[in-house]
Coordinates of C-alpha atoms and ligand atoms in Angstrom, one line a residue:
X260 CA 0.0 0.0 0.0
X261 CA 1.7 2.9 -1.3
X262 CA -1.2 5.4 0.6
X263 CA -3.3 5.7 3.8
X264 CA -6.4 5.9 1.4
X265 CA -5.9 3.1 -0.1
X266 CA -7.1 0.9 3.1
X267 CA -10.1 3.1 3.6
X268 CA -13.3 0.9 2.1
X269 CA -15.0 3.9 1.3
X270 CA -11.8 5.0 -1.6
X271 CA -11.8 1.1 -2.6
X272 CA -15.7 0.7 -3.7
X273 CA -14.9 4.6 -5.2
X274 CA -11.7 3.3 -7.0
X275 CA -13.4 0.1 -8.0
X276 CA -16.2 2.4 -9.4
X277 CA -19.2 1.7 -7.6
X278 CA -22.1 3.3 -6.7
X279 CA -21.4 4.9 -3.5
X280 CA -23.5 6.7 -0.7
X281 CA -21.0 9.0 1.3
X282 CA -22.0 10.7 4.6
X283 CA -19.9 14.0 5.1
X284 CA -18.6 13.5 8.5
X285 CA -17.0 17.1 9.2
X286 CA -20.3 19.0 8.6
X287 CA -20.5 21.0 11.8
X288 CA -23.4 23.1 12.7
X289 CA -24.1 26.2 10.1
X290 CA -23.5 28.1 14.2
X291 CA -20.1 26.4 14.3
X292 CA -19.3 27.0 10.7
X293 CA -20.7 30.2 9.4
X294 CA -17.6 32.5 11.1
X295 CA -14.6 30.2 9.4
X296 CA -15.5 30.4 5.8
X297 CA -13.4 32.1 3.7
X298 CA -16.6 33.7 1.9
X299 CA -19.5 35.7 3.3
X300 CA -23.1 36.8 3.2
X301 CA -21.9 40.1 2.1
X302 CA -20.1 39.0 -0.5
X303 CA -23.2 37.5 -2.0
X304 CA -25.2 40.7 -1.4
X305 CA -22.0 42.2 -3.3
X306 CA -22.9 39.8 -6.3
X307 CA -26.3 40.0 -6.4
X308 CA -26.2 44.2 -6.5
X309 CA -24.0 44.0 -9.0
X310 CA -26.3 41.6 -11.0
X311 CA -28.8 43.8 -10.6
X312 CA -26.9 47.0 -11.7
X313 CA -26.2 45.7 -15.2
X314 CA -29.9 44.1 -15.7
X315 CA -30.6 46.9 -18.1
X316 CA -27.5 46.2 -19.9
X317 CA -28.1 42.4 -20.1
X318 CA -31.6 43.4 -21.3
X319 CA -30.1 45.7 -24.1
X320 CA -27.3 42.4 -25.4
X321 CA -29.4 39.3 -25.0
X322 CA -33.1 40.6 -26.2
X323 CA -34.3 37.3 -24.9
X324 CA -33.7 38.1 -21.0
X325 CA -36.3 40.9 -21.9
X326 CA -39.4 39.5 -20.3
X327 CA -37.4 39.2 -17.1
X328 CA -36.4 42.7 -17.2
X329 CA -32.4 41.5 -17.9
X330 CA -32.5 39.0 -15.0
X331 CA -31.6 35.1 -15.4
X332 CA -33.1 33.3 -13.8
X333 CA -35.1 29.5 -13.8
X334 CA -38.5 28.7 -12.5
X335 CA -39.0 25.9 -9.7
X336 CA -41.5 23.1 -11.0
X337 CA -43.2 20.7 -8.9
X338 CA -42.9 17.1 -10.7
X339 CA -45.1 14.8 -9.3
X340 CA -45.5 12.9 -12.0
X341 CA -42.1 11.7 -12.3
X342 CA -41.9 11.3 -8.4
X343 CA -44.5 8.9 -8.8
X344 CA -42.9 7.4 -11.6
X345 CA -39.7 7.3 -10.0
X346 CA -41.0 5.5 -6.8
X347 CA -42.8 2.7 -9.2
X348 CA -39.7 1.8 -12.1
X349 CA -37.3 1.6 -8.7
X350 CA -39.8 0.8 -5.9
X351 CA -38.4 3.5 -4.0
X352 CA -40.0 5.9 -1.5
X353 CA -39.5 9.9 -2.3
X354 CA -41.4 11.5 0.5
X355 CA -42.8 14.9 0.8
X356 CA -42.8 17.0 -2.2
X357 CA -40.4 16.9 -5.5
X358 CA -39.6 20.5 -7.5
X359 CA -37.0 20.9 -10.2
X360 CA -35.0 24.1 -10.3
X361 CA -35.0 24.3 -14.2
X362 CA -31.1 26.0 -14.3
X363 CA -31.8 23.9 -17.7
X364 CA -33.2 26.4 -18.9
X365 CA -31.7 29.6 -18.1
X366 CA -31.5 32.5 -20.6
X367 CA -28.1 32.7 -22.8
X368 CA -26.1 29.8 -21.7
X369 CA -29.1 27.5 -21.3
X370 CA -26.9 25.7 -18.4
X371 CA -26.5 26.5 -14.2
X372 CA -23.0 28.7 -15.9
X373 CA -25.3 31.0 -17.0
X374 CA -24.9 32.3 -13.3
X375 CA -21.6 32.2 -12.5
X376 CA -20.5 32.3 -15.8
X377 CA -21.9 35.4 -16.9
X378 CA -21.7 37.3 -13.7
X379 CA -17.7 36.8 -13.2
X380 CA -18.0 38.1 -17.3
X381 CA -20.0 41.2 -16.0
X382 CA -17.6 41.9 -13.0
X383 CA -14.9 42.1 -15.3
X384 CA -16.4 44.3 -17.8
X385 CA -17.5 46.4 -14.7
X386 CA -13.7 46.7 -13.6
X387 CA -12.3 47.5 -17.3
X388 CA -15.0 50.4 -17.9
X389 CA -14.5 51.5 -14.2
X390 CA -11.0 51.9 -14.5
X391 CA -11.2 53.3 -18.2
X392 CA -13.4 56.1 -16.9
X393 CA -16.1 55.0 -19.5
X394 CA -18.7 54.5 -16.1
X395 CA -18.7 55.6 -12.5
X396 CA -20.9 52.8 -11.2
X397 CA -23.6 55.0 -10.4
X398 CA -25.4 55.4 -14.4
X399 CA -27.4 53.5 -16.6
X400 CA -25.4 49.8 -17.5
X401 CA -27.3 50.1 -20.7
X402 CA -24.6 52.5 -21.7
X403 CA -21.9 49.6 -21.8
X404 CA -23.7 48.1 -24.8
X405 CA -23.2 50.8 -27.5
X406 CA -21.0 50.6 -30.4
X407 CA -18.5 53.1 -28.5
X408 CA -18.0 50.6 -25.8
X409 CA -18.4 47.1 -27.9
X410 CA -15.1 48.7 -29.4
X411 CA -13.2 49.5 -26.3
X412 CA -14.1 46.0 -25.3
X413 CA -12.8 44.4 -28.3
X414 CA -9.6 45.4 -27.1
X415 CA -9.5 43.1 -24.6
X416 CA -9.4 39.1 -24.4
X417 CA -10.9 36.5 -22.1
X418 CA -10.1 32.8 -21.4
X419 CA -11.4 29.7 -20.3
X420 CA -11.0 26.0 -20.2
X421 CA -14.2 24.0 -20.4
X422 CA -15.7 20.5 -20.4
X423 CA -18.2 22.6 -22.5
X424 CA -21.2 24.6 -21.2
X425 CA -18.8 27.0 -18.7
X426 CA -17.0 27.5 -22.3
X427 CA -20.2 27.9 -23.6
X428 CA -21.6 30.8 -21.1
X429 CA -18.6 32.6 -21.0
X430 CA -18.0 32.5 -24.8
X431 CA -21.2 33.6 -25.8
X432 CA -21.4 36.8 -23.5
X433 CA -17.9 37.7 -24.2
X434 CA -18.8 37.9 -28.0
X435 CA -21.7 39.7 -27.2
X436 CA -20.3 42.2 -25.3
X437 CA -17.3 42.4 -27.9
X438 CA -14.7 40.7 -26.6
X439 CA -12.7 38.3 -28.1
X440 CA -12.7 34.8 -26.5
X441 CA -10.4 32.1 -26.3
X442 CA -11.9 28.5 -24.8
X443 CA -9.7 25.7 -24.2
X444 CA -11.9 22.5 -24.5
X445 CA -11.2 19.1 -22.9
X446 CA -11.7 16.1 -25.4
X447 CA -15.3 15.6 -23.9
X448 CA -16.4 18.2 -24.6
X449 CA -19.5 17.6 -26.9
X450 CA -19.1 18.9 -30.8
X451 CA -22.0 20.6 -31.2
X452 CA -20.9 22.8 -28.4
X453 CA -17.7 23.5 -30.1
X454 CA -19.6 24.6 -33.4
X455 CA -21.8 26.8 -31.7
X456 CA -19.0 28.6 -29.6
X457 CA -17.5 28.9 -33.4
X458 CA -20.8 30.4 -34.8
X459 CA -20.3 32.9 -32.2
X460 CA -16.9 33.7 -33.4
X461 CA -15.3 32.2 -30.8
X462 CA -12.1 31.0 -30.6
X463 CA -12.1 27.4 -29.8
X464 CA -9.2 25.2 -29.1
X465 CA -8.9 21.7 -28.4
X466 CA -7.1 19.3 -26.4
X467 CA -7.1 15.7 -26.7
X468 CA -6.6 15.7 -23.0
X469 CA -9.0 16.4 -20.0
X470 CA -10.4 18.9 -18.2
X471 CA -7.7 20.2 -15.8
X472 CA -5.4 20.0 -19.0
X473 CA -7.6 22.3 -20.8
X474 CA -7.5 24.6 -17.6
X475 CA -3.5 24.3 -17.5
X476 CA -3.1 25.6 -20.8
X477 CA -5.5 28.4 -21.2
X478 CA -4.2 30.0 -17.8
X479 CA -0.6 29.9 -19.5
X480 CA -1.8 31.1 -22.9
X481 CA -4.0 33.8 -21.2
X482 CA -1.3 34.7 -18.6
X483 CA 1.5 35.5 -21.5
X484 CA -1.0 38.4 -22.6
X485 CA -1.5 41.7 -20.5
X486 CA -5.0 42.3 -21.6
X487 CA -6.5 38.4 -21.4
X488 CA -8.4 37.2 -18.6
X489 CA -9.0 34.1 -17.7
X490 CA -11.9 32.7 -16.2
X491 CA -10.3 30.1 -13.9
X492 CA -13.2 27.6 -12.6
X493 CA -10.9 25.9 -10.6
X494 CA -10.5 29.0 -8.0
X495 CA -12.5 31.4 -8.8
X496 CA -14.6 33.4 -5.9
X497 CA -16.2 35.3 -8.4
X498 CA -17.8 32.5 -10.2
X499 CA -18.8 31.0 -6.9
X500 CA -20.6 34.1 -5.6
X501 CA -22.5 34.3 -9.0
X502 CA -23.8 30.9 -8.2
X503 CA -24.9 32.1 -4.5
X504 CA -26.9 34.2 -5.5
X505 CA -29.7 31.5 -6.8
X506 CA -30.5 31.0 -3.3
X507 CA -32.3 34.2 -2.7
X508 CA -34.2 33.9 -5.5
X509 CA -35.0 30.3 -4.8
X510 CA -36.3 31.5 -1.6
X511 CA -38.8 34.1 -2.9
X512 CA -39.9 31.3 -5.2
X513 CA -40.7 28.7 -2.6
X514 CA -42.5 31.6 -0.8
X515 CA -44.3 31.9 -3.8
X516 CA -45.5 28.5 -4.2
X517 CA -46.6 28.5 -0.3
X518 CA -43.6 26.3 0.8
X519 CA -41.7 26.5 4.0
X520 CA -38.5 25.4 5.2
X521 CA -38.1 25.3 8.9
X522 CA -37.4 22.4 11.5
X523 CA -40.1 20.5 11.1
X524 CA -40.0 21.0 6.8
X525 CA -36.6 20.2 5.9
X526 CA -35.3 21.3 2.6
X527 CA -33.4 18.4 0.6
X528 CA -30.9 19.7 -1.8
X529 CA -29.4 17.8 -5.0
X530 CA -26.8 19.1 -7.1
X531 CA -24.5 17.2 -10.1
X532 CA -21.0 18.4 -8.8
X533 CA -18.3 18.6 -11.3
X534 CA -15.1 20.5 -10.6
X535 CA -17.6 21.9 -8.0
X536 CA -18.1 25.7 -8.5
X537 CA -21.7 25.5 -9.3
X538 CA -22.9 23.2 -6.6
X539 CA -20.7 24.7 -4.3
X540 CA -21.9 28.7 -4.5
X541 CA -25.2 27.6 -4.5
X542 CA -24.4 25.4 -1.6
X543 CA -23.0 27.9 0.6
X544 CA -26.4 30.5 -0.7
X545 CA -28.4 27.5 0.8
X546 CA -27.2 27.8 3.7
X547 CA -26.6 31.3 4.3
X548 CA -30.6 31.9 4.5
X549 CA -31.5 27.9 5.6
X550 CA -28.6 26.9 7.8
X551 CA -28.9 23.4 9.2
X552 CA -32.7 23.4 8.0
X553 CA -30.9 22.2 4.8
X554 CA -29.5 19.3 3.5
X555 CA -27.2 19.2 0.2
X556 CA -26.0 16.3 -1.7
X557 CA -23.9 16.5 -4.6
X558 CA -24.5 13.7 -7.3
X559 CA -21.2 12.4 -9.6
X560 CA -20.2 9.6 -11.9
X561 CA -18.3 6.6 -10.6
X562 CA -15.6 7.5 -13.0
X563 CA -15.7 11.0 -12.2
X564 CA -16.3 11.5 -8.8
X565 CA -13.3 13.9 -7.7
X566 CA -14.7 16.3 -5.2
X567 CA -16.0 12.9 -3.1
X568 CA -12.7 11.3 -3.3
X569 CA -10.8 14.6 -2.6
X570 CA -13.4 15.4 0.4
X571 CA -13.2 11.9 1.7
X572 CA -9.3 12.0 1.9
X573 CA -9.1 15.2 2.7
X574 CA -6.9 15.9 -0.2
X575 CA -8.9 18.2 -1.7
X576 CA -6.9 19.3 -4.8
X577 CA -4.4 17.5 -4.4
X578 CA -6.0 14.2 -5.7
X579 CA -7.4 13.1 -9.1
X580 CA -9.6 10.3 -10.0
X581 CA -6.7 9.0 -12.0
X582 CA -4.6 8.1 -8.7
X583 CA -7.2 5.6 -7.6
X584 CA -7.3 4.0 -11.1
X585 CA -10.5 5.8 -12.8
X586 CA -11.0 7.3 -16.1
X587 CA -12.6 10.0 -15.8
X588 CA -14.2 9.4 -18.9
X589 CA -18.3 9.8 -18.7
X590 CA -21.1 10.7 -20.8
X591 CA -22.2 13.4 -17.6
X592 CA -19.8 15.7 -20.1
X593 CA -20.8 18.4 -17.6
X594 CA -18.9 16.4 -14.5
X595 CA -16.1 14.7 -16.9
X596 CA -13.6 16.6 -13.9
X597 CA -10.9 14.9 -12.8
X598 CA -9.8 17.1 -9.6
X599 CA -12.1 18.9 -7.9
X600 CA -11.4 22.6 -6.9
X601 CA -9.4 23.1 -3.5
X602 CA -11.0 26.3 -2.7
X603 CA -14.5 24.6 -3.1
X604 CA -13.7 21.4 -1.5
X605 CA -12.8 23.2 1.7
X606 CA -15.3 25.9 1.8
X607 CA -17.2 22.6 1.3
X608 CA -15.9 20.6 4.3
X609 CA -17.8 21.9 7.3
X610 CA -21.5 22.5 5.0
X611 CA -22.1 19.4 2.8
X612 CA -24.3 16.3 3.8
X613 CA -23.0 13.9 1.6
X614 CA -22.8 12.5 -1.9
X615 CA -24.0 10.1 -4.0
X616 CA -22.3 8.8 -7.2
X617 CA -24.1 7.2 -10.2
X618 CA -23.3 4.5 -12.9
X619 CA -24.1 6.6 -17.1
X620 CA -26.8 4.1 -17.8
X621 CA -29.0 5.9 -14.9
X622 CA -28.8 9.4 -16.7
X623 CA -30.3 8.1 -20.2
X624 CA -32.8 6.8 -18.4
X625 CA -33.7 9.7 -15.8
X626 CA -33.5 11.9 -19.0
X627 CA -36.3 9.4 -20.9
X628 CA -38.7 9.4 -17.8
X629 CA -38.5 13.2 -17.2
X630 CA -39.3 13.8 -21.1
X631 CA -42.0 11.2 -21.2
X632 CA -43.8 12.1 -17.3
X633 CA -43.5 16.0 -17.8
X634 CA -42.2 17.0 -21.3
X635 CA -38.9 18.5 -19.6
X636 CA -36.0 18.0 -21.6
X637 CA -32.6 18.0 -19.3
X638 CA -29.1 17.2 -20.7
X639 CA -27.5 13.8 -19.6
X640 CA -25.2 15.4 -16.9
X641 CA -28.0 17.4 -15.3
X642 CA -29.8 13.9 -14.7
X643 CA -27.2 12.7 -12.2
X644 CA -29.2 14.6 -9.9
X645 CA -32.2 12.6 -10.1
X646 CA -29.8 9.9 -8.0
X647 CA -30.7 11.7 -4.7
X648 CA -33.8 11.3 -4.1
X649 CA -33.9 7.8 -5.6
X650 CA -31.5 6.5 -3.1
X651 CA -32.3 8.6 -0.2
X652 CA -34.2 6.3 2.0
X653 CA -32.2 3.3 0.4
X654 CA -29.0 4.2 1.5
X655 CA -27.7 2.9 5.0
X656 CA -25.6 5.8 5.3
X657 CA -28.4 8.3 4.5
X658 CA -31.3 6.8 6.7
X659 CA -29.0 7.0 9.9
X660 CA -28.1 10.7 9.2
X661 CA -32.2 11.7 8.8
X662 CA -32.1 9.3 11.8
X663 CA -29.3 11.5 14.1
X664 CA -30.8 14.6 12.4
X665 CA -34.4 13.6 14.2
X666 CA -36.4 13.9 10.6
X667 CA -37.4 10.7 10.8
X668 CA -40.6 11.7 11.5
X669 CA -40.3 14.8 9.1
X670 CA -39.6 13.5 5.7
X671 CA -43.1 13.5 5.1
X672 CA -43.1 17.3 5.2
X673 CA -40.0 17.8 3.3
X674 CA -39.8 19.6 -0.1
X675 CA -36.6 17.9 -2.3
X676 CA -35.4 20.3 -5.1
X677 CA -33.5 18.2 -7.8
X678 CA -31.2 21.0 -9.4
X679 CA -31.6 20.4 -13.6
X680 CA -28.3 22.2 -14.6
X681 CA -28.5 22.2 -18.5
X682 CA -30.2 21.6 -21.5
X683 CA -31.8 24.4 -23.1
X684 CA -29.0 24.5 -26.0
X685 CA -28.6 21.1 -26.7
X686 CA -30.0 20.9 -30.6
X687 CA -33.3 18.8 -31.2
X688 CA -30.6 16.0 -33.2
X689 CA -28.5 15.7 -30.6
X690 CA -31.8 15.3 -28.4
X691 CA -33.0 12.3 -30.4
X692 CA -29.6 11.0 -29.8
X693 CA -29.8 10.9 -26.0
X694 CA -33.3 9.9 -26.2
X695 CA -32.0 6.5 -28.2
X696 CA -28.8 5.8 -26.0
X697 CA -29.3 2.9 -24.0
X698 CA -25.8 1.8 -22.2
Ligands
PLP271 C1 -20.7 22.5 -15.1 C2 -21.9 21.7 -14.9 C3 -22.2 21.1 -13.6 C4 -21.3 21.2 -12.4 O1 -20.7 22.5 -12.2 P1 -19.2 22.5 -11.6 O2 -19.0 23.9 -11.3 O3 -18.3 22.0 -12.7 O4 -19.1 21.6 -10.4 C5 -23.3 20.4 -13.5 N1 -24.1 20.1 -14.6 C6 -23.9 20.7 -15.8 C7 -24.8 20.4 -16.9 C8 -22.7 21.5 -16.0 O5 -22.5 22.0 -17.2

């Protein structure tokens, strides 16, 4: 045994790539946790003004945000259907009530990186125009869209690496503010994303490598250039604060629907994790306004599963899925990550209930029954999610923590939000494709 790890059982079923249920031993109390996290409640408010400073502007360069008044943002559907439906194909038991946050459908980016994605975009176009003089931060965003300032913009470079849809949020509102873009894509990353980055006169390069290779390269190329950014998913606080932010606004829409989330209604979170940005801000949102009231489980693929395996050692960053023998090769091209981002991981460490990871066949066929029982379509990665709730009340590990958590009693009353992260963009061929893969 060349590591400590490698005796643990929990890091041999992961390494042997089977389905695992993982209980998140250092969550502490949100009491004990709140005052040593790196990132705060202000920082969120900080994100979510700024959001709404450049709504008009986001109004004026993607028309389609117009009904919303230049905000993006996902409606919460209750799915009973496929609860029911769920609970009959697996003969499982998904108490209280089901919603999907439909992230799948978010304006522009059509993934959950239409948050972050965009808003770390924004933030740096706010810096540039501050520091050119063009604005004050006190006017009108709209004024950042006119031909004046596309020009002044065009100037400038931003970079990325991607398994795909981050490349795909943050190349097309680059473009459409008038930057050029530069994304480095991993080799699975999807082609139809690649030709619609290009249709948006994007640059586009590939590797035949993954994910954190991608990442490597695009942070070189973009750090050679004074006036590139780069967009680094692996560390970035801004990206994760654009993903905090859904929390408010998921709270005003479970107000909306009359549902509550106190003690005695617990909230039941489920989010695909990749190199965990996304789940993570939206995590640490969660619990900002719910505190211990909520529970959140990232979902990822057996041969993808680096922010369990990095949590579970404590390694963090500084172990891939490759040391314990996996791939990393998946069709969840949205969690295809390798290593999981340090910064998240630890921010992660004290607020995180667990994990669950999933074999591909189940996304093909989450995907099929969500289509068929409510005519939602929801990329293949985005159905890793559905995992949760299936395996909630099968799971030894999860039934003794509703057990020591006294909600035994309570799941009854508990509302159990499946986050969809993408979809919207995915063309109707490619569609048909998913709809016929059976692995
Ligand atoms: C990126 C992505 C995720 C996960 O986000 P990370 O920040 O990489 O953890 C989940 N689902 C889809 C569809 C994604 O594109």
């Amino acid at each position: 045994m060349e590591h400590l790890y490698e005796k643990d059982p929990l890091i041999q079923k992961i390494a042997a790539a089977e389905e695992i249920c993982w209980i998140n031993e250092k969550k502490r109390s949100w009491e004990s946790a709140r005052d040593q996290l790196p990132v705060t409640a202000e920082e969120i408010g900080d994100a979510r003004e700024r959001l709404d400073r450049f709504a008009p502007f986001i109004r004026k360069c993607f028309p389609e945000t117009e009904p919303e008044n230049g905000r993006i943002e996902s409606v919460l559907t209750p799915i009973p259907g496929m609860q029911k439906t769920l609970e009959e194909t697996y003969g499982c038991h998904i108490p209280g009530a089901l919603l999907l946050k439909q992230d799948n459908a978010l304006a522009v980016a059509g993934s959950v990186k239409a948050r972050g994605g965009i808003y770390e975009v924004l933030k740096h176009t706010e810096d540039l125009a501050i520091e050119a003089g063009i604005i004050t931060g006190e006017e009108d965003y709209s004024v950042l869209a006119s031909e004046k300032c596309r020009e002044f913009f065009s100037q400038y470079k931003i970079q990325v690496g991607s398994t795909g849809n981050l490349g795909l949020s943050i190349g097309i509102a680059s473009a459409a503010i008038g930057y050029q873009v530069t994304v480095h894509m991993s080799a699975d990353a999807r082609q139809w994303k690649k030709d619609m980055l290009r249709s948006h006169g994007v640059k586009v390069v590939e590797y035949a490598s993954d994910y954190s290779e991608a990442v490597k390269n695009g942070r070189k190329e973009s750090d050679a250039d004074p006036k590139s950014y780069f967009v680094d998913d692996e560390n970035s606080k801004n990206l994760f604060m654009g993903y905090a932010v859904a929390a408010g606004r998921l709270h005003a829409q479970l107000d909306d629907l009359g549902v509550t989330v106190d003690e005695r209604h617990p909230l039941f979170v489920y989010i695909p994790c990749g190199v965990g940005g996304a789940p993570g801000g939206i995590t640490f949102g969660l619990k900002e306004i719910w505190g211990d009231h909520v529970h959140v489980f990232f979902i990822e693929p057996t041969q993808a599963p680096c922010m369990v395996l990095g949590m579970a050692t404590g390694l963090h960053n500084q172990i891939c899925v490759q040391d314990v023998g996996l791939t990393g090769i998946t069709h969840a091209d949205g969690l295809a990550v390798g290593r999981p981002s340090g910064f998240v991981g630890k921010v992660m460490e004290p607020l995180l209930s667990g994990e669950f990871t999933l074999e591909d066949r189940w996304l093909y066929e989450y995907m099929r029954m969500l289509w068929d029982r409510e005519d939602i379509f929801i990329e293949p990665s985005s159905c890793a999610a559905f995992a949760g709730p299936v395996r909630l009340m099968d799971c030894d590990g999860t039934r003794e923590y509703i057990q020591k958590h006294g909600l035994t009693d309570r799941m009854d009353q508990a509302v159990q939000i499946v986050w969809a992260t993408g979809g919207r963009l995915v063309p109707e061929e490619i569609r048909e494709e998913y709809r016929n893969t059976r692995l």
